[in-house]
CSV table of C-alpha atoms in Angstrom, one decimal:
chain,number,residue,atom,x,y,z
A,659,MET,CA,12.2,14.8,12.6
A,660,SER,CA,8.4,14.9,13.0
A,661,THR,CA,8.3,14.2,16.7
A,662,PRO,CA,5.0,14.4,18.6
A,663,GLU,CA,6.1,17.6,20.2
A,664,LEU,CA,6.9,19.2,16.9
A,665,VAL,CA,3.6,18.0,15.4
A,666,GLU,CA,1.7,19.7,18.3
A,667,ARG,CA,3.7,22.9,18.0
A,668,VAL,CA,3.0,23.1,14.2
A,669,ARG,CA,-0.6,22.2,14.8
A,670,SER,CA,-1.0,25.0,17.3
A,671,ARG,CA,0.7,27.5,15.0
A,672,LEU,CA,-1.5,26.6,12.1
A,673,ALA,CA,-4.7,26.7,14.2
A,674,THR,CA,-3.9,30.3,15.3
A,675,SER,CA,-2.7,31.5,11.9
A,676,GLY,CA,-6.1,32.3,10.5
A,677,THR,CA,-5.0,31.1,7.0
A,678,ALA,CA,-5.8,28.1,4.9
A,679,VAL,CA,-3.7,25.1,5.7
A,680,THR,CA,-1.6,24.6,2.5
A,681,ARG,CA,1.8,22.9,1.9
A,682,ALA,CA,3.4,26.4,1.9
A,683,GLU,CA,1.9,27.2,5.3
A,684,VAL,CA,3.0,23.9,6.7
A,685,ALA,CA,6.6,24.5,5.5
A,686,ARG,CA,6.6,28.0,7.0
A,687,ALA,CA,5.3,26.6,10.4
A,688,VAL,CA,7.9,23.8,10.3
A,689,ARG,CA,10.7,26.2,9.7
A,690,GLU,CA,9.6,28.5,12.5
A,691,GLU,CA,8.9,25.8,15.0
A,692,SER,CA,11.8,23.4,14.4
A,693,GLY,CA,14.6,25.8,13.6
A,694,ILE,CA,15.7,23.6,10.7
A,695,ALA,CA,17.9,25.5,8.3
A,696,GLY,CA,18.8,23.0,5.6
A,697,HIS,CA,16.6,23.0,2.5
A,698,ASP,CA,16.5,19.2,2.3
A,699,ASP,CA,15.6,18.8,5.9
A,700,ILE,CA,12.8,21.3,5.5
A,701,LEU,CA,11.4,19.4,2.5
A,702,ILE,CA,11.5,16.1,4.4
A,703,ALA,CA,9.8,17.5,7.5
A,704,THR,CA,7.3,19.4,5.3
A,705,ASP,CA,6.3,16.2,3.5
A,706,ARG,CA,5.8,14.4,6.8
A,707,MET,CA,3.8,17.3,8.3
A,708,THR,CA,1.7,17.7,5.2
A,709,GLN,CA,0.5,14.2,5.6
A,710,GLU,CA,-0.7,15.2,9.1
A,711,PHE,CA,-2.5,18.4,8.1
A,712,VAL,CA,-3.5,18.4,4.4
A,713,GLY,CA,-5.8,16.2,2.4
A,714,ALA,CA,-6.3,12.6,3.5
A,715,GLY,CA,-2.9,12.4,5.0
A,716,PRO,CA,-1.0,9.1,4.4
A,717,LEU,CA,-4.1,7.9,2.5
A,718,GLU,CA,-3.9,10.5,-0.2
A,719,PRO,CA,-1.5,8.5,-2.5
A,720,LEU,CA,-4.0,5.6,-2.3
A,721,LEU,CA,-6.9,7.8,-3.2
A,722,ARG,CA,-5.0,9.2,-6.2
A,723,THR,CA,-4.1,5.8,-7.6
A,724,PRO,CA,-6.0,5.1,-10.8
A,725,GLY,CA,-8.6,2.4,-10.3
A,726,THR,CA,-8.9,2.8,-6.5
A,727,THR,CA,-12.6,2.5,-5.4
A,728,ASP,CA,-12.2,2.2,-1.6
A,729,VAL,CA,-9.6,2.9,1.0
A,730,LEU,CA,-10.3,1.3,4.4
A,731,VAL,CA,-8.6,1.8,7.8
A,732,THR,CA,-9.5,-0.8,10.4
A,733,ALA,CA,-6.4,-0.2,12.7
A,734,PRO,CA,-3.3,1.9,12.7
A,735,ASP,CA,-1.4,-0.9,10.9
A,736,GLN,CA,-4.3,-2.2,8.8
A,737,VAL,CA,-5.0,0.0,5.7
A,738,TRP,CA,-6.8,-1.8,2.9
A,739,CYS,CA,-7.4,-0.7,-0.7
A,740,ASP,CA,-10.0,-1.9,-3.2
A,741,GLY,CA,-9.9,-1.5,-6.9
A,742,ASP,CA,-9.5,-3.3,-10.2
A,743,GLY,CA,-7.4,-6.1,-8.6
A,744,GLY,CA,-9.7,-6.7,-5.6
A,745,LEU,CA,-9.2,-5.9,-2.0
A,746,ARG,CA,-5.6,-5.9,-0.8
A,747,ARG,CA,-3.7,-4.8,2.3
A,748,THR,CA,-1.3,-1.9,1.8
A,749,ASP,CA,2.0,-0.9,3.3
A,750,VAL,CA,0.5,2.4,4.7
A,751,THR,CA,0.5,2.6,8.5
A,752,PHE,CA,-0.3,5.2,11.2
A,753,PRO,CA,1.9,5.8,14.2
A,754,ASN,CA,-0.9,5.0,16.6
A,755,GLU,CA,-4.7,5.1,17.2
A,756,ASP,CA,-4.6,8.8,18.0
A,757,ALA,CA,-3.3,9.5,14.6
A,758,VAL,CA,-6.2,7.7,13.0
A,759,ARG,CA,-8.7,9.5,15.2
A,760,ARG,CA,-7.1,12.9,14.3
A,761,LEU,CA,-7.4,12.2,10.6
A,762,ALA,CA,-11.0,11.0,10.9
A,763,GLN,CA,-11.9,14.2,12.8
A,764,ARG,CA,-10.1,16.5,10.4
A,765,LEU,CA,-11.8,14.9,7.4
A,766,ALA,CA,-15.2,15.2,9.1
A,767,LEU,CA,-14.4,18.9,9.7
A,768,ALA,CA,-13.6,19.3,6.0
A,769,CYS,CA,-17.1,18.1,5.3
A,770,GLY,CA,-18.6,20.6,7.7
A,771,ARG,CA,-19.5,17.8,10.1
A,772,ARG,CA,-18.6,17.0,13.7
A,773,LEU,CA,-17.0,13.8,14.9
A,774,ASP,CA,-16.4,13.4,18.7
A,775,ASP,CA,-17.5,11.4,21.7
A,776,ALA,CA,-21.0,12.9,21.5
A,777,GLN,CA,-21.3,12.2,17.8
A,778,PRO,CA,-19.1,9.1,17.2
A,779,PHE,CA,-19.8,8.5,13.6
A,780,VAL,CA,-20.1,10.5,10.4
A,781,ASP,CA,-21.2,9.9,6.8
A,782,ALA,CA,-20.5,12.8,4.5
A,783,TRP,CA,-18.9,13.9,1.2
A,784,LEU,CA,-15.4,15.2,1.0
A,785,PRO,CA,-14.3,17.7,-1.7
A,786,GLY,CA,-13.1,15.8,-4.7
A,787,ARG,CA,-15.8,13.1,-5.0
A,788,VAL,CA,-14.8,11.1,-2.0
A,789,ARG,CA,-17.4,9.7,0.4
A,790,LEU,CA,-16.3,9.6,4.0
A,791,HIS,CA,-17.6,7.2,6.7
A,792,ALA,CA,-15.8,7.1,10.1
A,793,VAL,CA,-16.6,5.6,13.5
A,794,LEU,CA,-14.9,6.3,16.8
A,795,PRO,CA,-14.5,4.1,19.8
A,796,PRO,CA,-16.2,2.7,21.8
A,797,ILE,CA,-18.7,2.3,18.9
A,798,ALA,CA,-15.9,0.9,16.8
A,799,ALA,CA,-14.7,-1.5,19.5
A,800,ALA,CA,-11.2,-2.1,18.1
A,801,GLY,CA,-10.4,1.5,17.3
A,802,THR,CA,-11.3,4.3,14.9
A,803,CYS,CA,-12.5,3.0,11.5
A,804,ILE,CA,-12.3,5.1,8.3
A,805,SER,CA,-13.9,4.2,5.0
A,806,LEU,CA,-13.3,6.3,1.9
A,807,ARG,CA,-15.2,5.6,-1.3
A,808,VAL,CA,-13.8,7.2,-4.4
A,809,LEU,CA,-16.5,8.1,-6.9
A,810,ARG,CA,-15.0,8.3,-10.4
A,811,PRO,CA,-17.0,9.7,-13.4
A,812,ALA,CA,-18.5,6.8,-15.4
A,813,GLY,CA,-17.0,7.3,-18.8
A,814,HIS,CA,-17.6,4.0,-20.7
A,815,ASP,CA,-20.0,3.7,-23.6
A,816,LEU,CA,-21.7,0.5,-24.7
A,817,ASP,CA,-19.0,-0.3,-27.2
A,818,SER,CA,-16.2,0.0,-24.7
A,819,LEU,CA,-18.1,-2.1,-22.1
A,820,ARG,CA,-18.6,-4.8,-24.8
A,821,ALA,CA,-14.8,-4.6,-25.5
A,822,LEU,CA,-14.2,-5.2,-21.8
A,823,GLY,CA,-16.3,-8.3,-21.9
A,824,THR,CA,-19.1,-6.9,-19.7
A,825,PHE,CA,-21.6,-8.5,-22.1
A,826,ASP,CA,-21.7,-10.3,-25.5
A,827,ASP,CA,-22.8,-9.1,-28.9
A,828,THR,CA,-26.4,-10.3,-28.5
A,829,VAL,CA,-26.8,-8.5,-25.2
A,830,HIS,CA,-25.1,-5.4,-26.7
A,831,HIS,CA,-27.8,-5.2,-29.4
A,832,THR,CA,-30.5,-6.0,-26.9
A,833,LEU,CA,-29.5,-3.0,-24.7
A,834,ARG,CA,-29.6,-0.7,-27.6
A,835,ALA,CA,-33.1,-1.9,-28.5
A,836,ILE,CA,-34.2,-1.3,-24.9
A,837,VAL,CA,-33.1,2.3,-25.0
A,838,LYS,CA,-34.5,2.8,-28.5
A,839,ALA,CA,-37.9,1.5,-27.4
A,840,ARG,CA,-37.9,3.9,-24.5
A,841,MET,CA,-38.4,1.1,-22.0
A,842,ALA,CA,-37.9,2.0,-18.3
A,843,PHE,CA,-35.2,-0.1,-16.8
A,844,VAL,CA,-33.4,-0.5,-13.4
A,845,VAL,CA,-29.8,-1.6,-13.1
A,846,THR,CA,-29.1,-3.8,-10.0
A,847,GLY,CA,-26.1,-5.3,-8.3
A,848,GLY,CA,-23.9,-5.0,-5.3
A,849,THR,CA,-21.4,-2.3,-4.3
A,850,GLY,CA,-18.8,-1.8,-7.0
A,851,ALA,CA,-20.6,-4.1,-9.5
A,852,GLY,CA,-20.6,-1.5,-12.3
A,853,LYS,CA,-24.2,-0.4,-12.0
A,854,THR,CA,-23.4,3.3,-12.6
A,855,SER,CA,-21.0,2.5,-15.5
A,856,LEU,CA,-23.7,0.5,-17.3
A,857,LEU,CA,-26.4,3.2,-16.6
A,858,ASN,CA,-24.1,5.9,-17.9
A,859,ALA,CA,-23.4,3.9,-21.1
A,860,LEU,CA,-27.1,3.3,-21.7
A,861,LEU,CA,-27.9,7.0,-21.3
A,862,GLY,CA,-25.3,7.8,-24.0
A,863,GLU,CA,-27.4,5.8,-26.4
A,864,VAL,CA,-30.5,8.0,-25.9
A,865,SER,CA,-31.5,10.0,-28.9
A,866,PRO,CA,-29.8,13.5,-28.8
A,867,ASP,CA,-33.2,15.2,-29.3
A,868,GLU,CA,-34.4,13.9,-25.9
A,869,ARG,CA,-33.8,15.7,-22.6
A,870,ILE,CA,-32.4,13.7,-19.7
A,871,VAL,CA,-32.8,15.0,-16.2
A,872,SER,CA,-30.7,13.1,-13.6
A,873,VAL,CA,-31.0,13.1,-9.9
A,874,GLU,CA,-27.9,11.9,-7.9
A,875,ASP,CA,-26.3,11.9,-4.5
A,876,ALA,CA,-23.0,12.7,-6.2
A,877,ALA,CA,-22.0,13.6,-9.7
A,878,GLU,CA,-21.1,10.1,-11.1
A,879,LEU,CA,-23.0,10.1,-14.4
A,880,SER,CA,-21.5,11.8,-17.3
A,881,PRO,CA,-23.0,10.4,-20.5
A,882,ASN,CA,-22.0,11.6,-23.9
A,883,HIS,CA,-25.3,13.3,-24.5
A,884,PRO,CA,-26.0,17.0,-25.5
A,885,GLN,CA,-29.1,17.4,-23.3
A,886,PHE,CA,-28.0,15.9,-19.9
A,887,VAL,CA,-29.1,17.9,-16.8
A,888,ARG,CA,-27.8,16.9,-13.4
A,889,LEU,CA,-29.3,17.7,-10.0
A,890,ILE,CA,-27.2,16.9,-6.9
A,891,ALA,CA,-28.6,16.2,-3.5
A,892,ARG,CA,-27.2,18.2,-0.5
A,893,PRO,CA,-26.8,16.9,3.1
A,894,PRO,CA,-27.7,19.0,6.1
A,895,ASN,CA,-25.1,21.3,7.5
A,896,VAL,CA,-23.6,21.1,11.0
A,897,GLU,CA,-26.7,22.7,12.4
A,898,GLY,CA,-28.9,20.1,10.7
A,899,ALA,CA,-30.4,22.6,8.2
A,900,GLY,CA,-30.3,23.0,4.4
A,901,GLU,CA,-30.8,19.4,3.4
A,902,VAL,CA,-32.0,18.7,-0.2
A,903,THR,CA,-33.0,15.1,-0.6
A,904,LEU,CA,-33.3,12.9,-3.7
A,905,ALA,CA,-37.1,12.9,-3.2
A,906,ASP,CA,-37.0,16.7,-3.3
A,907,LEU,CA,-35.0,16.6,-6.5
A,908,VAL,CA,-37.2,14.1,-8.3
A,909,ARG,CA,-40.1,16.5,-7.8
A,910,GLU,CA,-38.1,19.4,-9.1
A,911,GLY,CA,-36.8,17.4,-12.0
A,912,LEU,CA,-40.4,16.7,-13.1
A,913,ARG,CA,-40.8,20.4,-13.6
A,914,MET,CA,-37.9,20.7,-15.9
A,915,ARG,CA,-39.5,19.1,-18.9
A,916,PRO,CA,-37.6,15.8,-18.9
A,917,ASP,CA,-38.0,13.3,-21.7
A,918,ARG,CA,-36.3,10.8,-19.4
A,919,LEU,CA,-36.0,11.0,-15.6
A,920,VAL,CA,-33.1,9.2,-14.1
A,921,VAL,CA,-32.3,8.5,-10.4
A,922,GLY,CA,-28.6,7.6,-10.0
A,923,GLU,CA,-29.3,5.4,-7.1
A,924,VAL,CA,-32.7,4.6,-5.6
A,925,ARG,CA,-32.1,4.2,-1.9
A,926,GLY,CA,-35.1,5.7,-0.1
A,927,ALA,CA,-38.5,7.4,-0.2
A,928,GLU,CA,-37.7,8.9,-3.6
A,929,VAL,CA,-38.8,5.6,-5.2
A,930,CYS,CA,-42.4,6.7,-4.6
A,931,GLN,CA,-41.9,9.9,-6.6
A,932,LEU,CA,-40.1,8.1,-9.3
A,933,LEU,CA,-42.8,5.4,-9.7
A,934,THR,CA,-45.4,8.1,-9.8
A,935,ALA,CA,-43.5,9.9,-12.6
A,936,LEU,CA,-43.0,6.8,-14.6
A,937,ASN,CA,-46.8,6.0,-14.3
A,938,THR,CA,-47.8,9.5,-15.6
A,939,GLY,CA,-46.3,9.6,-19.0
A,940,HIS,CA,-42.5,9.8,-18.5
A,941,ASP,CA,-41.3,6.8,-20.5
A,942,GLY,CA,-37.7,5.6,-20.6
A,943,GLY,CA,-36.9,6.4,-17.0
A,944,ALA,CA,-34.0,4.6,-15.3
A,945,GLY,CA,-32.1,4.1,-12.1
A,946,THR,CA,-29.9,1.8,-10.1
A,947,VAL,CA,-30.8,-0.2,-7.0
A,948,HIS,CA,-28.7,-2.3,-4.6
A,949,ALA,CA,-29.9,-5.9,-4.9
A,950,ASN,CA,-28.2,-9.3,-4.8
A,951,SER,CA,-30.3,-10.7,-7.7
A,952,PRO,CA,-33.1,-9.7,-10.1
A,953,ALA,CA,-35.6,-11.8,-8.1
A,954,GLU,CA,-35.0,-9.7,-5.0
A,955,VAL,CA,-35.8,-6.4,-6.7
A,956,PRO,CA,-39.6,-6.3,-5.9
A,957,ALA,CA,-38.8,-7.0,-2.2
A,958,ARG,CA,-36.1,-4.3,-2.2
A,959,MET,CA,-38.5,-1.8,-3.8
A,960,GLU,CA,-41.1,-2.8,-1.1
A,961,ALA,CA,-38.7,-1.9,1.6
A,962,LEU,CA,-37.8,1.5,0.0
A,963,ALA,CA,-41.4,2.4,-0.7
A,964,ALA,CA,-42.3,1.7,2.9
A,965,LEU,CA,-40.0,4.6,3.8
A,966,GLY,CA,-42.3,6.9,1.7
A,967,GLY,CA,-45.5,5.5,3.2
A,968,LEU,CA,-46.5,3.5,0.0
A,969,PRO,CA,-48.3,0.2,0.9
A,970,ARG,CA,-47.1,-3.1,-0.5
A,971,ALA,CA,-50.2,-3.5,-2.8
A,972,ALA,CA,-49.8,0.0,-4.2
A,973,LEU,CA,-46.1,-0.5,-4.7
A,974,HIS,CA,-46.6,-3.7,-6.8
A,975,SER,CA,-49.4,-2.1,-8.8
A,976,GLN,CA,-47.2,0.9,-9.7
A,977,LEU,CA,-44.0,-1.2,-10.2
A,978,SER,CA,-45.6,-3.4,-12.8
A,979,ALA,CA,-46.6,-0.3,-14.9
A,980,ALA,CA,-43.5,1.8,-14.3
A,981,PHE,CA,-40.5,-0.5,-15.0
A,982,HIS,CA,-40.1,-3.0,-17.8
A,983,VAL,CA,-36.5,-4.4,-17.5
A,984,VAL,CA,-34.0,-5.4,-14.9
A,985,LEU,CA,-30.3,-5.4,-15.8
A,986,HIS,CA,-28.2,-7.2,-13.2
A,987,MET,CA,-24.5,-6.5,-12.8
A,988,ARG,CA,-22.0,-8.7,-10.8
A,989,ARG,CA,-18.5,-8.2,-9.8
A,990,GLU,CA,-16.3,-11.2,-10.3
A,991,ARG,CA,-13.5,-12.3,-8.0
A,992,ASP,CA,-10.9,-11.0,-10.4
A,993,GLY,CA,-12.4,-7.5,-10.2
A,994,SER,CA,-14.1,-7.6,-13.6
A,995,ARG,CA,-17.8,-6.6,-14.0
A,996,ARG,CA,-20.3,-8.7,-15.9
A,997,LEU,CA,-23.9,-8.1,-17.0
A,998,THR,CA,-25.2,-11.5,-15.9
A,999,ASP,CA,-29.0,-11.2,-16.2
A,1000,VAL,CA,-31.6,-9.4,-18.3
A,1001,GLY,CA,-35.0,-9.9,-16.7
A,1002,VAL,CA,-38.5,-8.4,-17.2
A,1003,PHE,CA,-41.1,-7.4,-14.7
A,1004,ASP,CA,-44.2,-9.7,-14.8
A,1005,ARG,CA,-47.5,-9.2,-12.9
A,1006,ASP,CA,-48.6,-12.3,-11.1
A,1007,GLY,CA,-51.9,-11.6,-9.4
A,1008,ASP,CA,-51.3,-8.9,-6.9
A,1009,THR,CA,-47.6,-9.2,-6.9
A,1010,VAL,CA,-44.8,-8.4,-9.3
A,1011,LYS,CA,-41.9,-10.7,-10.0
A,1012,VAL,CA,-38.8,-10.6,-12.3
A,1013,VAL,CA,-38.6,-13.4,-14.9
A,1014,HIS,CA,-36.1,-14.3,-17.6
A,1015,ASP,CA,-38.4,-14.5,-20.5
A,1016,ARG,CA,-37.0,-13.7,-23.9
A,1017,ILE,CA,-40.4,-14.1,-25.6
A,1018,ARG,CA,-42.0,-11.5,-23.2
A,1019,LEU,CA,-39.1,-9.1,-23.7
A,1020,LYS,CA,-39.4,-9.5,-27.5
A,1021,ALA,CA,-43.2,-8.8,-27.2
A,1022,LEU,CA,-42.5,-5.6,-25.1
A,1023,LEU,CA,-40.1,-4.4,-27.7
A,1024,ALA,CA,-42.5,-5.1,-30.5
A,1025,GLU,CA,-45.3,-3.1,-28.7
A,1026,ARG,CA,-43.0,-0.1,-29.0
A,1027,GLY,CA,-42.1,-0.7,-32.6
A,1028,VAL,CA,-38.7,-2.1,-32.1
A,1029,THR,CA,-37.6,-5.5,-33.5
A,1030,ALA,CA,-35.7,-7.7,-31.1
A,1031,PRO,CA,-32.1,-8.5,-32.2
A,1032,TRP,CA,-32.5,-12.2,-31.9
């Protein structure tokens, strides 16, 4: 029914129609180009054509599946899905390499970006909280690769995370004490470890009379808090203009009278502005950082600070005064997330390291008038 010739004719008609490509427009084009009269045949052909021209095509059902975090295309017959049950190969396939390439280019166009031989890769945000990354041959040697990351609003609170087994009762009370004491903390872990979920839950514990200003790449945080203000970064347009970076937004956020300043994910030069803010009277700040272990956090911060021109010695000096606690999340093989480490920053000469010292954490809480729950 959906032969390559028919697909091309429908594509040409839609391209010259001057209207938005919707399911209704696809059905109209199918009827006019194919001569199909039967209602059932029209529905079948329209379903197949809609996958070619609307949304994420054959990947759309995977993206809509609850719990999906990533959809990955590595070949026309290799489509993978990641989620609560871990990474698995799906039954979804594409007719050929050209079909994968067309989808990648159409998705890039939906983001306002180009993807062609002159610009063979793209990293952008699709409407509907999906991050697109695509690479064309010959950069992707085996064929076009598409990676779609689904960002779902973090909706858990500390009680629900405890019920899921993310941490035990003692850690549960410790986390509440850290928030109450207005200690600055950073949540670490790998991709999909649950960093944002934990950060969101902790922000929900902030006193309702405190104003939280959050800076994010995408709107992931949604804590149950009456004074939560979100600023979202903006990528450059197709001409390379109009970019608003996280570093820009950290500076703007400081002008909005925050009681707590939060960076959804620290990944670049914005760490310099954040450290400056936390060293100038803004207690209780927070953020997430990609790191494989708490011990690697200082080195990771060094690398990010270097992007903003902050020397190593200055970074360690500011880091020791800015942050107090490291909370490390890990994703287990069964897909569950666990808070595996609670560490504290400790100054050792000219460097900062992360240590697991309950006595020091208890002392830090006591300095702020909060009794440790152990």
